[in-house]
Short mmCIF file of C-alpha atoms in Angstrom, two decimals:
data_model
loop_
_atom_site.label_atom_id
_atom_site.label_comp_id
_atom_site.label_asym_id
_atom_site.label_seq_id
_atom_site.Cartn_x
_atom_site.Cartn_y
_atom_site.Cartn_z
CA MET A 1 73.98 5.10 21.36
CA ALA A 2 73.49 1.88 19.37
CA PRO A 3 71.43 -1.07 21.07
CA VAL A 4 73.60 -4.16 21.98
CA PRO A 5 73.03 -7.16 19.92
CA PRO A 6 70.59 -9.53 21.45
CA GLY A 7 73.28 -12.04 20.87
CA ILE A 8 75.77 -10.15 22.59
CA ARG A 9 73.51 -9.69 25.46
CA LEU A 10 73.07 -13.61 25.57
CA LEU A 11 76.55 -13.99 25.90
CA VAL A 12 77.23 -11.78 28.49
CA SER A 13 74.46 -13.21 30.76
CA PHE A 14 76.29 -16.25 31.52
CA ASN A 15 78.84 -16.04 34.24
CA ARG A 16 82.24 -17.27 34.21
CA ASP A 17 81.21 -20.42 36.06
CA GLN A 18 78.81 -21.39 33.56
CA TRP A 19 80.92 -20.78 30.60
CA TYR A 20 83.63 -23.23 32.11
CA ARG A 21 80.80 -25.88 32.76
CA ALA A 22 79.80 -25.11 28.97
CA LEU A 23 83.96 -25.49 28.17
CA THR A 24 84.10 -28.61 30.18
CA PHE A 25 81.01 -30.43 28.70
CA ALA A 26 82.15 -29.84 25.16
CA LEU A 27 85.76 -30.61 25.28
CA THR A 28 85.14 -34.08 27.55
CA PHE A 29 82.45 -34.86 24.73
CA LEU A 30 85.14 -34.05 21.82
CA LEU A 31 87.54 -36.23 23.84
CA TYR A 32 85.99 -39.28 24.05
CA THR A 33 84.44 -38.85 20.56
CA SER A 34 87.90 -39.05 19.67
CA PHE A 35 88.76 -42.61 21.46
CA HIS A 36 85.69 -44.42 20.23
CA LEU A 37 86.70 -42.50 16.71
CA SER A 38 89.91 -44.53 16.90
CA ARG A 39 88.19 -47.97 18.37
CA LYS A 40 85.71 -48.38 15.29
CA PRO A 41 88.17 -48.67 12.22
CA ILE A 42 89.05 -52.61 13.12
CA SER A 43 85.21 -53.53 12.68
CA ILE A 44 85.36 -51.74 9.09
CA VAL A 45 88.33 -52.96 7.87
CA LYS A 46 87.52 -56.76 9.06
CA SER A 47 85.43 -57.27 5.99
CA GLU A 48 88.64 -56.06 3.78
CA LEU A 49 91.13 -58.34 5.64
CA HIS A 50 89.05 -61.28 4.59
CA ARG A 51 87.28 -60.43 1.43
CA ASN A 52 85.12 -63.10 -0.36
CA CYS A 53 87.62 -64.97 -1.92
CA SER A 54 85.22 -67.45 -3.65
CA SER A 55 83.78 -64.97 -6.04
CA ALA A 56 86.98 -63.46 -6.74
CA THR A 57 88.21 -66.74 -7.72
CA GLU A 58 85.39 -67.33 -10.00
CA LEU A 59 85.71 -64.27 -11.78
CA ALA A 60 89.18 -64.89 -12.43
CA THR A 61 88.14 -68.47 -13.54
CA VAL A 62 85.71 -66.98 -16.22
CA ALA A 63 88.06 -64.65 -17.64
CA SER A 64 90.83 -67.33 -17.90
CA SER A 65 88.14 -69.62 -19.79
CA GLY A 66 86.99 -67.14 -21.66
CA SER A 67 90.79 -65.96 -23.14
CA GLY A 68 91.01 -69.96 -24.21
CA HIS A 69 94.52 -70.05 -22.93
CA GLN A 70 95.13 -73.21 -20.82
CA GLU A 71 98.00 -71.37 -18.50
CA PRO A 72 96.81 -69.62 -15.50
CA SER A 73 96.51 -66.00 -16.05
CA VAL A 74 98.49 -63.60 -13.68
CA SER A 75 95.44 -62.67 -11.66
CA SER A 76 94.17 -66.29 -11.23
CA LEU A 77 97.65 -66.69 -9.42
CA HIS A 78 97.22 -63.92 -7.27
CA THR A 79 93.54 -64.30 -6.40
CA ASP A 80 94.15 -65.23 -2.71
CA VAL A 81 96.47 -62.39 -2.21
CA ASP A 82 94.61 -59.69 -3.98
CA CYS A 83 91.17 -60.77 -2.41
CA SER A 84 92.44 -60.87 1.31
CA TRP A 85 95.25 -59.96 4.04
CA LYS A 86 97.72 -62.41 5.22
CA PRO A 87 97.13 -63.89 7.89
CA PHE A 88 93.52 -63.46 7.47
CA ASP A 89 93.41 -65.22 4.33
CA LYS A 90 92.79 -68.53 6.00
CA SER A 91 89.47 -70.57 6.74
CA ASN A 92 89.69 -69.63 10.68
CA TYR A 93 89.57 -66.09 9.83
CA LYS A 94 86.86 -65.61 11.97
CA GLN A 95 88.85 -66.98 15.03
CA LEU A 96 91.83 -64.96 14.08
CA LEU A 97 90.10 -61.39 13.92
CA GLY A 98 87.93 -62.57 17.23
CA ALA A 99 91.58 -62.89 18.99
CA MET A 100 92.47 -59.57 17.74
CA ASP A 101 89.14 -57.92 19.32
CA TYR A 102 90.01 -59.82 22.28
CA SER A 103 93.54 -58.66 22.70
CA PHE A 104 92.20 -55.07 22.69
CA LEU A 105 89.36 -55.66 25.12
CA CYS A 106 90.83 -57.84 27.46
CA ALA A 107 93.80 -55.78 28.07
CA TYR A 108 91.29 -52.39 28.49
CA ALA A 109 89.31 -54.36 31.25
CA VAL A 110 92.52 -55.59 32.98
CA GLY A 111 93.80 -51.90 32.60
CA MET A 112 90.85 -50.20 33.58
CA TYR A 113 90.71 -51.48 37.41
CA LEU A 114 94.18 -49.77 37.33
CA SER A 115 93.18 -46.47 35.57
CA GLY A 116 90.87 -45.43 37.95
CA ILE A 117 92.88 -45.79 41.13
CA ILE A 118 95.99 -44.18 38.92
CA GLY A 119 93.93 -41.56 37.91
CA GLU A 120 92.72 -40.33 41.59
CA ARG A 121 96.31 -39.82 42.12
CA LEU A 122 97.69 -38.01 39.19
CA PRO A 123 96.54 -34.56 37.71
CA ILE A 124 93.83 -35.96 35.37
CA ARG A 125 94.81 -33.68 32.68
CA LEU A 126 97.95 -34.74 32.43
CA TYR A 127 96.93 -38.36 32.92
CA LEU A 128 94.58 -37.89 29.81
CA THR A 129 96.99 -36.15 27.67
CA VAL A 130 99.47 -38.97 27.88
CA GLY A 131 96.88 -41.74 27.27
CA MET A 132 95.34 -40.04 24.12
CA LEU A 133 98.99 -39.42 22.65
CA THR A 134 99.91 -43.01 23.10
CA SER A 135 96.51 -44.20 21.74
CA GLY A 136 96.95 -42.08 18.55
CA LEU A 137 100.62 -43.70 18.39
CA PHE A 138 99.54 -47.32 18.62
CA THR A 139 96.35 -46.64 16.34
CA CYS A 140 98.75 -45.35 13.62
CA LEU A 141 101.04 -48.25 14.22
CA PHE A 142 98.11 -50.50 13.15
CA GLY A 143 97.50 -48.63 10.11
CA LEU A 144 101.05 -48.69 8.92
CA GLY A 145 100.85 -52.65 8.80
CA TYR A 146 99.59 -51.77 5.70
CA VAL A 147 101.95 -49.16 4.60
CA TYR A 148 105.14 -51.60 5.18
CA ASN A 149 103.43 -54.77 4.47
CA ILE A 150 103.38 -56.64 7.55
CA HIS A 151 101.54 -60.00 7.76
CA ASN A 152 102.83 -61.18 11.06
CA LEU A 153 99.47 -61.69 13.52
CA THR A 154 101.69 -60.83 16.43
CA PHE A 155 102.28 -57.33 15.20
CA TYR A 156 98.86 -56.96 15.34
CA ILE A 157 98.06 -58.14 18.37
CA VAL A 158 100.72 -56.49 20.17
CA VAL A 159 99.72 -53.34 18.79
CA GLN A 160 96.15 -54.39 20.08
CA VAL A 161 97.26 -54.78 23.56
CA ALA A 162 99.12 -51.67 23.98
CA ASN A 163 96.26 -49.42 22.56
CA GLY A 164 93.92 -51.29 24.87
CA LEU A 165 95.85 -50.57 28.04
CA VAL A 166 96.53 -46.89 27.10
CA GLN A 167 92.86 -46.11 26.14
CA THR A 168 91.73 -46.74 29.92
CA THR A 169 93.08 -43.30 30.56
CA GLY A 170 89.88 -42.01 28.70
CA TRP A 171 86.68 -42.86 30.67
CA PRO A 172 87.58 -42.69 34.29
CA SER A 173 89.14 -39.22 33.35
CA VAL A 174 86.46 -37.64 31.38
CA VAL A 175 83.68 -39.08 33.99
CA THR A 176 85.31 -37.56 36.88
CA CYS A 177 85.87 -34.02 34.96
CA ILE A 178 81.95 -33.75 34.05
CA GLY A 179 80.94 -35.45 37.52
CA ASN A 180 83.12 -32.56 39.28
CA TRP A 181 81.18 -29.66 37.26
CA PHE A 182 77.59 -31.22 37.34
CA GLY A 183 75.52 -31.88 40.23
CA LYS A 184 72.81 -34.80 40.64
CA GLY A 185 69.82 -32.25 39.67
CA ARG A 186 69.32 -33.42 35.85
CA ARG A 187 72.32 -35.57 35.78
CA GLY A 188 70.30 -38.54 33.88
CA LEU A 189 69.11 -35.87 31.11
CA ILE A 190 72.61 -34.18 30.95
CA MET A 191 74.82 -37.54 30.87
CA GLY A 192 72.38 -38.85 28.14
CA LEU A 193 73.18 -36.09 25.59
CA TRP A 194 76.92 -36.25 26.88
CA ASN A 195 77.30 -39.84 26.53
CA SER A 196 76.10 -39.51 22.84
CA HIS A 197 79.88 -39.02 22.06
CA THR A 198 80.07 -42.91 22.17
CA SER A 199 77.78 -43.05 19.24
CA VAL A 200 79.28 -40.02 17.70
CA GLY A 201 82.65 -41.35 17.75
CA ASN A 202 81.35 -44.76 16.32
CA ILE A 203 79.79 -43.01 13.58
CA LEU A 204 82.59 -40.49 12.42
CA GLY A 205 85.04 -43.66 12.74
CA SER A 206 82.77 -45.49 10.21
CA LEU A 207 82.58 -43.02 7.94
CA ILE A 208 86.37 -42.25 8.09
CA ALA A 209 87.62 -45.59 7.92
CA GLY A 210 84.93 -46.46 5.06
CA TYR A 211 86.17 -44.02 2.78
CA TRP A 212 89.55 -45.48 2.43
CA VAL A 213 88.75 -49.15 3.53
CA SER A 214 88.45 -50.32 -0.10
CA SER A 215 91.33 -48.20 -1.59
CA ASN A 216 94.21 -48.19 1.33
CA TRP A 217 92.99 -49.58 4.67
CA GLY A 218 95.76 -48.38 6.46
CA MET A 219 94.75 -44.81 6.24
CA SER A 220 91.45 -46.10 8.24
CA PHE A 221 93.61 -46.16 11.20
CA ILE A 222 96.29 -43.39 10.56
CA VAL A 223 93.61 -40.84 10.37
CA PRO A 224 92.01 -41.47 13.49
CA GLY A 225 95.32 -41.90 15.10
CA LEU A 226 95.95 -38.30 14.40
CA ILE A 227 92.89 -37.20 15.26
CA ILE A 228 93.16 -38.51 18.98
CA ALA A 229 96.75 -37.46 19.02
CA ALA A 230 95.66 -33.85 18.09
CA MET A 231 92.53 -33.99 20.77
CA GLY A 232 95.30 -34.82 23.17
CA VAL A 233 96.99 -31.66 22.53
CA VAL A 234 93.80 -29.82 22.97
CA CYS A 235 93.29 -31.61 26.35
CA PHE A 236 96.61 -30.32 27.42
CA LEU A 237 95.88 -26.77 26.69
CA PHE A 238 92.16 -26.10 27.85
CA LEU A 239 90.88 -28.95 30.05
CA ILE A 240 90.03 -27.65 33.30
CA GLU A 241 89.61 -30.91 35.85
CA ARG A 242 87.16 -29.28 38.73
CA LYS A 243 85.61 -26.04 40.12
CA PHE A 244 88.13 -23.82 41.57
CA SER A 245 87.82 -21.70 44.61
CA PRO A 246 87.20 -17.64 44.08
CA LEU A 247 90.32 -16.95 45.60
CA ILE A 248 93.76 -19.22 44.33
CA GLY A 249 96.44 -19.47 46.22
CA ARG A 250 100.01 -19.71 45.45
CA LEU A 251 101.69 -22.81 47.73
CA SER A 252 104.42 -20.37 49.19
CA GLU A 253 105.66 -22.59 52.27
CA ARG A 254 104.74 -25.98 54.05
CA THR A 255 105.87 -27.52 57.48
CA GLY A 256 103.77 -30.37 58.78
CA ASP A 257 100.29 -29.50 58.49
CA VAL A 258 100.32 -25.85 58.25
CA ILE A 259 100.07 -24.43 54.70
CA ARG A 260 101.29 -20.96 53.89
CA TYR A 261 99.51 -19.42 50.61
CA VAL A 262 99.94 -16.20 48.98
CA LEU A 263 97.01 -14.30 47.69
CA GLN A 264 96.70 -13.81 43.97
CA LEU A 265 96.03 -10.65 42.65
CA LYS A 266 93.27 -9.74 40.29
CA ASP A 267 94.79 -6.99 38.24
CA PRO A 268 98.50 -6.75 36.64
CA PRO A 269 100.76 -4.55 38.40
CA ASP A 270 100.99 -2.01 35.85
CA ARG A 271 97.36 -1.51 36.00
CA CYS A 272 97.27 -1.44 39.67
CA PRO A 273 97.40 2.60 40.89
CA CYS A 274 98.42 1.30 44.68
CA ALA A 275 101.04 -1.14 43.50
CA LEU A 276 104.04 -0.34 45.61
CA GLN A 277 105.34 -4.04 45.99
CA SER A 278 105.35 -7.08 43.64
CA TYR A 279 102.15 -8.42 42.58
CA ASP A 280 101.02 -11.74 41.05
CA THR A 281 98.14 -11.86 38.41
CA GLU A 282 95.91 -14.58 38.56
CA LEU A 283 94.20 -15.32 34.49
CA LEU A 284 91.03 -17.06 35.86
CA LEU A 285 89.78 -14.28 38.20
CA PRO A 286 87.93 -11.06 36.74
CA ARG A 287 89.91 -8.38 35.77
CA ASP A 288 88.70 -4.95 37.72
CA SER A 289 90.02 -2.10 39.47
CA MET A 290 90.60 -3.71 43.00
CA CYS A 291 93.88 -4.92 43.67
CA VAL A 292 95.01 -6.85 46.82
CA PRO A 293 99.03 -6.60 47.66
CA LEU A 294 100.94 -9.72 48.67
CA GLN A 295 100.43 -11.02 52.16
CA PRO A 296 100.63 -14.42 53.80
CA VAL A 297 97.38 -16.56 54.75
CA VAL A 298 97.97 -19.41 56.77
CA VAL A 299 95.66 -22.33 56.63
CA VAL A 300 95.80 -25.43 58.63
CA LYS A 301 95.42 -28.70 56.82
CA SER A 302 92.05 -30.89 58.09
CA LYS A 303 92.86 -33.82 59.67
CA SER A 304 89.59 -35.08 58.12
CA GLU A 305 90.79 -34.18 54.48
CA PRO A 306 89.47 -37.19 52.30
CA SER A 307 91.74 -39.54 50.61
CA ALA A 308 91.76 -41.63 47.75
CA ILE A 309 89.24 -44.37 47.90
CA SER A 310 90.46 -48.08 48.26
CA PHE A 311 89.49 -50.52 45.74
CA MET A 312 87.46 -52.77 48.23
CA GLY A 313 85.99 -49.67 50.05
CA ALA A 314 84.40 -48.63 46.22
CA LEU A 315 83.02 -52.09 46.01
CA ARG A 316 81.17 -51.81 49.29
CA ILE A 317 79.41 -48.80 48.09
CA PRO A 318 75.45 -49.97 47.84
CA GLY A 319 74.62 -50.72 44.23
CA VAL A 320 78.21 -51.09 42.71
CA ILE A 321 78.49 -54.88 42.53
CA GLU A 322 75.04 -55.30 41.11
CA PHE A 323 75.52 -52.47 38.36
CA SER A 324 78.89 -53.61 37.37
CA LEU A 325 77.88 -57.31 36.56
CA SER A 326 74.85 -55.96 34.90
CA LEU A 327 77.23 -54.02 32.68
CA LEU A 328 79.18 -56.82 31.99
CA PHE A 329 76.54 -58.50 29.92
CA ALA A 330 74.76 -55.14 28.99
CA LYS A 331 78.45 -54.09 27.45
CA LEU A 332 78.91 -57.58 25.72
CA VAL A 333 76.09 -56.93 23.54
CA SER A 334 76.87 -53.57 22.67
CA TYR A 335 80.67 -54.36 21.91
CA THR A 336 79.72 -57.29 19.94
CA PHE A 337 77.84 -54.99 17.60
CA LEU A 338 80.52 -52.43 17.58
CA PHE A 339 82.93 -55.44 16.19
CA TRP A 340 80.95 -57.31 13.95
CA LEU A 341 77.78 -55.45 13.07
CA PRO A 342 79.62 -54.06 9.74
CA LEU A 343 80.97 -57.76 8.72
CA TYR A 344 77.53 -59.64 9.43
CA ILE A 345 75.82 -57.18 7.36
CA THR A 346 78.46 -57.76 4.72
CA LYS A 347 77.61 -61.22 4.86
CA ALA A 348 73.81 -61.38 5.59
CA ALA A 349 72.68 -58.26 2.94
CA HIS A 350 75.42 -58.63 0.44
CA LEU A 351 76.93 -55.24 0.59
CA ASP A 352 80.73 -53.80 -0.02
CA ALA A 353 82.56 -53.03 3.00
CA LYS A 354 81.91 -49.27 2.46
CA ARG A 355 78.13 -49.64 2.50
CA ALA A 356 77.74 -51.83 5.16
CA GLY A 357 80.34 -49.59 7.53
CA ASP A 358 77.49 -46.81 6.71
CA LEU A 359 74.67 -48.56 7.52
CA SER A 360 75.93 -49.90 10.74
CA THR A 361 75.94 -46.08 11.90
CA LEU A 362 72.27 -46.50 12.01
CA PHE A 363 72.84 -48.89 15.03
CA ASP A 364 74.73 -45.58 16.60
CA VAL A 365 72.01 -42.91 15.63
CA GLY A 366 69.43 -45.23 17.51
CA GLY A 367 72.01 -45.59 20.55
CA ILE A 368 71.90 -41.60 20.86
CA VAL A 369 68.39 -41.72 20.91
CA GLY A 370 68.32 -44.63 23.62
CA GLY A 371 70.81 -42.83 25.87
CA VAL A 372 69.18 -39.46 25.89
CA LEU A 373 65.63 -41.52 26.51
CA ALA A 374 66.96 -43.60 29.36
CA GLY A 375 68.72 -40.52 30.96
CA VAL A 376 65.00 -38.49 30.65
CA THR A 377 63.24 -41.26 31.90
CA SER A 378 65.34 -41.97 34.71
CA ASP A 379 65.23 -38.35 35.92
CA LYS A 380 61.86 -38.09 35.88
CA LEU A 381 60.84 -41.67 37.63
CA GLY A 382 64.04 -41.36 39.88
CA LYS A 383 64.51 -44.78 39.03
CA ARG A 384 67.72 -45.71 37.20
CA ALA A 385 67.45 -49.61 38.07
CA SER A 386 64.27 -49.91 36.71
CA THR A 387 64.57 -47.70 33.44
CA CYS A 388 67.63 -50.16 32.35
CA ALA A 389 65.71 -53.17 33.12
CA VAL A 390 62.82 -52.27 30.69
CA MET A 391 65.33 -51.46 27.95
CA LEU A 392 66.92 -54.79 28.66
CA LEU A 393 63.53 -56.91 28.58
CA LEU A 394 62.59 -55.31 25.25
CA ALA A 395 65.96 -55.25 23.83
CA ALA A 396 65.59 -59.26 23.99
CA PRO A 397 63.24 -59.85 21.35
CA MET A 398 64.14 -57.29 19.21
CA LEU A 399 67.61 -58.78 18.55
CA TYR A 400 65.72 -61.85 17.76
CA GLY A 401 63.76 -60.13 15.17
CA PHE A 402 66.89 -58.13 13.94
CA SER A 403 67.86 -61.59 12.97
CA MET A 404 65.30 -62.60 11.14
CA ILE A 405 64.41 -59.40 9.40
CA SER A 406 68.09 -58.36 8.32
CA GLU A 407 67.45 -61.01 5.46
CA PHE A 408 64.24 -59.57 3.91
CA GLY A 409 65.41 -56.46 2.42
CA LEU A 410 67.34 -52.70 3.40
CA GLY A 411 64.10 -51.23 4.90
CA PRO A 412 63.37 -53.55 7.57
CA THR A 413 66.73 -53.70 8.41
CA ILE A 414 67.24 -49.85 8.55
CA GLY A 415 64.48 -49.79 11.18
CA MET A 416 65.56 -52.49 13.31
CA LEU A 417 68.85 -51.10 13.35
CA LEU A 418 67.58 -48.03 14.84
CA VAL A 419 65.44 -49.67 17.77
CA CYS A 420 68.29 -52.36 18.60
CA GLY A 421 70.65 -49.50 18.60
CA GLY A 422 68.38 -47.35 21.17
CA LEU A 423 67.34 -50.52 23.36
CA VAL A 424 71.08 -52.07 23.56
CA ASN A 425 72.95 -48.96 23.97
CA GLY A 426 70.36 -46.96 26.36
CA PRO A 427 71.29 -49.14 29.63
CA TYR A 428 74.75 -49.42 28.57
CA ALA A 429 75.01 -45.45 28.67
CA LEU A 430 72.84 -44.89 31.55
CA ILE A 431 75.24 -47.18 33.78
CA THR A 432 78.33 -45.71 32.68
CA THR A 433 77.55 -42.02 33.07
CA ALA A 434 74.68 -41.37 35.36
CA VAL A 435 74.66 -44.25 37.54
CA SER A 436 78.46 -44.31 37.92
CA ALA A 437 78.54 -40.42 38.63
CA ASP A 438 75.63 -41.19 41.41
CA LEU A 439 77.63 -44.27 42.92
CA GLY A 440 80.63 -42.23 42.58
CA THR A 441 79.28 -39.32 45.04
CA HIS A 442 77.16 -41.76 47.05
CA LYS A 443 75.88 -40.08 50.39
CA SER A 444 78.01 -43.14 52.34
CA LEU A 445 81.20 -41.35 50.93
CA LYS A 446 80.32 -38.34 52.79
CA GLY A 447 81.36 -35.85 50.60
CA ASN A 448 84.71 -37.57 49.26
CA ALA A 449 84.46 -36.65 45.74
CA ARG A 450 87.83 -38.48 44.92
CA ALA A 451 86.04 -41.62 44.92
CA LEU A 452 84.40 -41.18 41.59
CA SER A 453 87.11 -42.12 39.36
CA THR A 454 87.73 -45.77 41.24
CA VAL A 455 83.85 -46.14 40.90
CA THR A 456 83.85 -45.42 37.19
CA ALA A 457 86.52 -47.38 36.74
CA ILE A 458 85.34 -50.57 38.64
CA ILE A 459 81.90 -50.24 36.72
CA ASP A 460 83.41 -49.80 33.49
CA GLY A 461 86.07 -52.18 34.02
CA THR A 462 83.81 -55.08 34.89
CA GLY A 463 81.83 -54.29 32.01
CA SER A 464 84.79 -53.86 29.85
CA VAL A 465 85.27 -58.02 30.98
CA GLY A 466 82.10 -58.50 28.89
CA ALA A 467 83.17 -56.29 25.96
CA ALA A 468 86.28 -58.83 25.64
CA VAL A 469 84.25 -61.91 26.28
CA GLY A 470 81.63 -60.70 23.59
CA PRO A 471 83.42 -60.39 20.40
CA LEU A 472 85.75 -63.61 20.92
CA LEU A 473 82.27 -65.68 21.15
CA ALA A 474 81.08 -63.79 18.18
CA GLY A 475 84.16 -64.86 16.31
CA LEU A 476 84.16 -68.49 17.50
CA LEU A 477 79.95 -68.98 17.43
CA SER A 478 79.60 -67.52 13.92
CA ALA A 479 81.53 -70.36 12.26
CA GLY A 480 78.34 -72.67 12.97
CA GLY A 481 75.88 -69.82 11.87
CA TRP A 482 74.88 -66.16 12.80
CA HIS A 483 71.93 -67.25 14.75
CA ARG A 484 74.20 -68.63 17.30
CA VAL A 485 75.59 -65.33 17.79
CA PHE A 486 72.22 -63.91 18.19
CA TYR A 487 71.06 -66.44 20.83
CA MET A 488 74.28 -65.39 22.57
CA LEU A 489 73.22 -61.78 22.70
CA MET A 490 69.95 -62.25 23.73
CA THR A 491 70.72 -64.65 26.72
CA ALA A 492 73.09 -61.92 27.68
CA ASP A 493 70.45 -59.43 27.72
CA PHE A 494 68.25 -61.54 29.97
CA LEU A 495 71.28 -62.25 32.26
CA ALA A 496 72.03 -58.31 32.76
CA LEU A 497 67.99 -57.77 33.51
CA LEU A 498 68.44 -60.70 36.59
CA LEU A 499 71.34 -59.10 38.27
CA LEU A 500 69.19 -55.32 38.48
CA LEU A 501 65.92 -57.50 39.66
CA ARG A 502 67.23 -56.80 43.81
CA LEU A 503 67.67 -53.02 42.86
CA VAL A 504 64.31 -52.77 40.68
CA MET A 505 62.41 -54.56 43.51
CA LYS A 506 63.89 -51.77 46.01
CA GLU A 507 62.91 -48.99 43.72
CA LEU A 508 59.81 -49.97 42.87
CA THR A 509 58.77 -50.30 46.92
CA SER A 510 60.34 -47.54 47.87
CA SER A 511 58.34 -44.44 48.96
CA LYS A 512 60.38 -41.68 47.69
CA SER A 513 61.09 -41.24 43.80
CA ARG A 514 64.37 -39.76 43.46
CA PRO A 515 67.58 -40.37 41.36
CA ILE A 516 69.40 -43.69 42.45
CA SER A 517 66.90 -44.51 45.03
CA ALA A 518 67.75 -48.29 44.93
CA VAL A 519 71.41 -47.39 46.31
CA GLU A 520 71.04 -44.69 48.46
#
């Protein structure tokens, strides 16, 4: 008899629960990757919506004077049309672009508070599927503005608002799923790795949008829109929301507080030798030779079954308010980079839109490393707030260094992008994943796992307020020079640090080192 290959032995060594856990990890990773992939194109396309018209005008003037004709050439007559996309061809283009960011992020922030509460009361798989399909629709609509030559600012803002609302279905849903499947053991490491989907999505979105940005920027939105819609179909087909009991029941009859269930079979009727009556089959149960005839089982519903937590109840969980407000400023910094970094590189390093977009992905590469490092460190030390505080403390001077070094060549810029990406995204990643999951399963909830979605939505919704304000302020402040934007970012980092000081002091004075000790 031939020996079993080592790869097959490895595969069969995992039980079904481990396979489903791996499937949930990979699938939720890909689902939220597609969310960020569809958000990134706007930052890449900004430099194409308003190009350097002065340079184009100079080239047209030189060409016209060289020809020796007094009449203006056709190219010079259409210079403004060719180099910028109306209505972003005006001198206040930064404010218009900032308003477009603000419309998306403000809708996202408002919708996030409602999304977690709604998500706890609906099947997560269906809720997430609908959100991804509609998000794909609105992302494609933005790109169709190029195809159909739409120059109405209202159209783009309405699409951004609608997209911001439907994208709120994503984060509470995927965090709830991952929290249902993974315990607290190494949550920082697991979620640090898992949260790299944010940076992976930004990188893929930059590369996809950058491929078409100079030739047909509409495709920079249409392709990501189709991808997130396709992933919505995958979500509907494969997402398993939570662990299931080994014995799965089919609801047969319900009267008052008594629920009658019917046992499911482990084998189909044609494979069961003892099949005398009708049988039912459950796909998720292992197939073996044992079969169980249908028989009613009476289960009395517990009066103390946990219900969905209220908004105010979630706010009373220790640590929720501090981490939420700290995330407001941390996410302000992260999303300002997300929406404005390519344009800043275009202006500071004098690169075209595609190269600036490709270079901006290094910030997200650093973010992947920073998120994993923050998770591992907080697991080992058992101090989530202290880990965030140290990274925030280091991020502020690094941001100042980046604003100075980015004008001295490509090499120093690459190095600072990696470092700043890690220090900026590390605390943001840790708070939105491991901290949210810890607080959503806090001991004060007495095992009520249904609070996780609401807690996640409150924390990320508050952070999204900062995400909305940051890009808007960047658009306003950059008109007076990019140094003002960096001062604003450094101030936000220090405020995020200050809001965590109480939790940091509690962790440092705690006699035990364990995860999220400051809020237990």
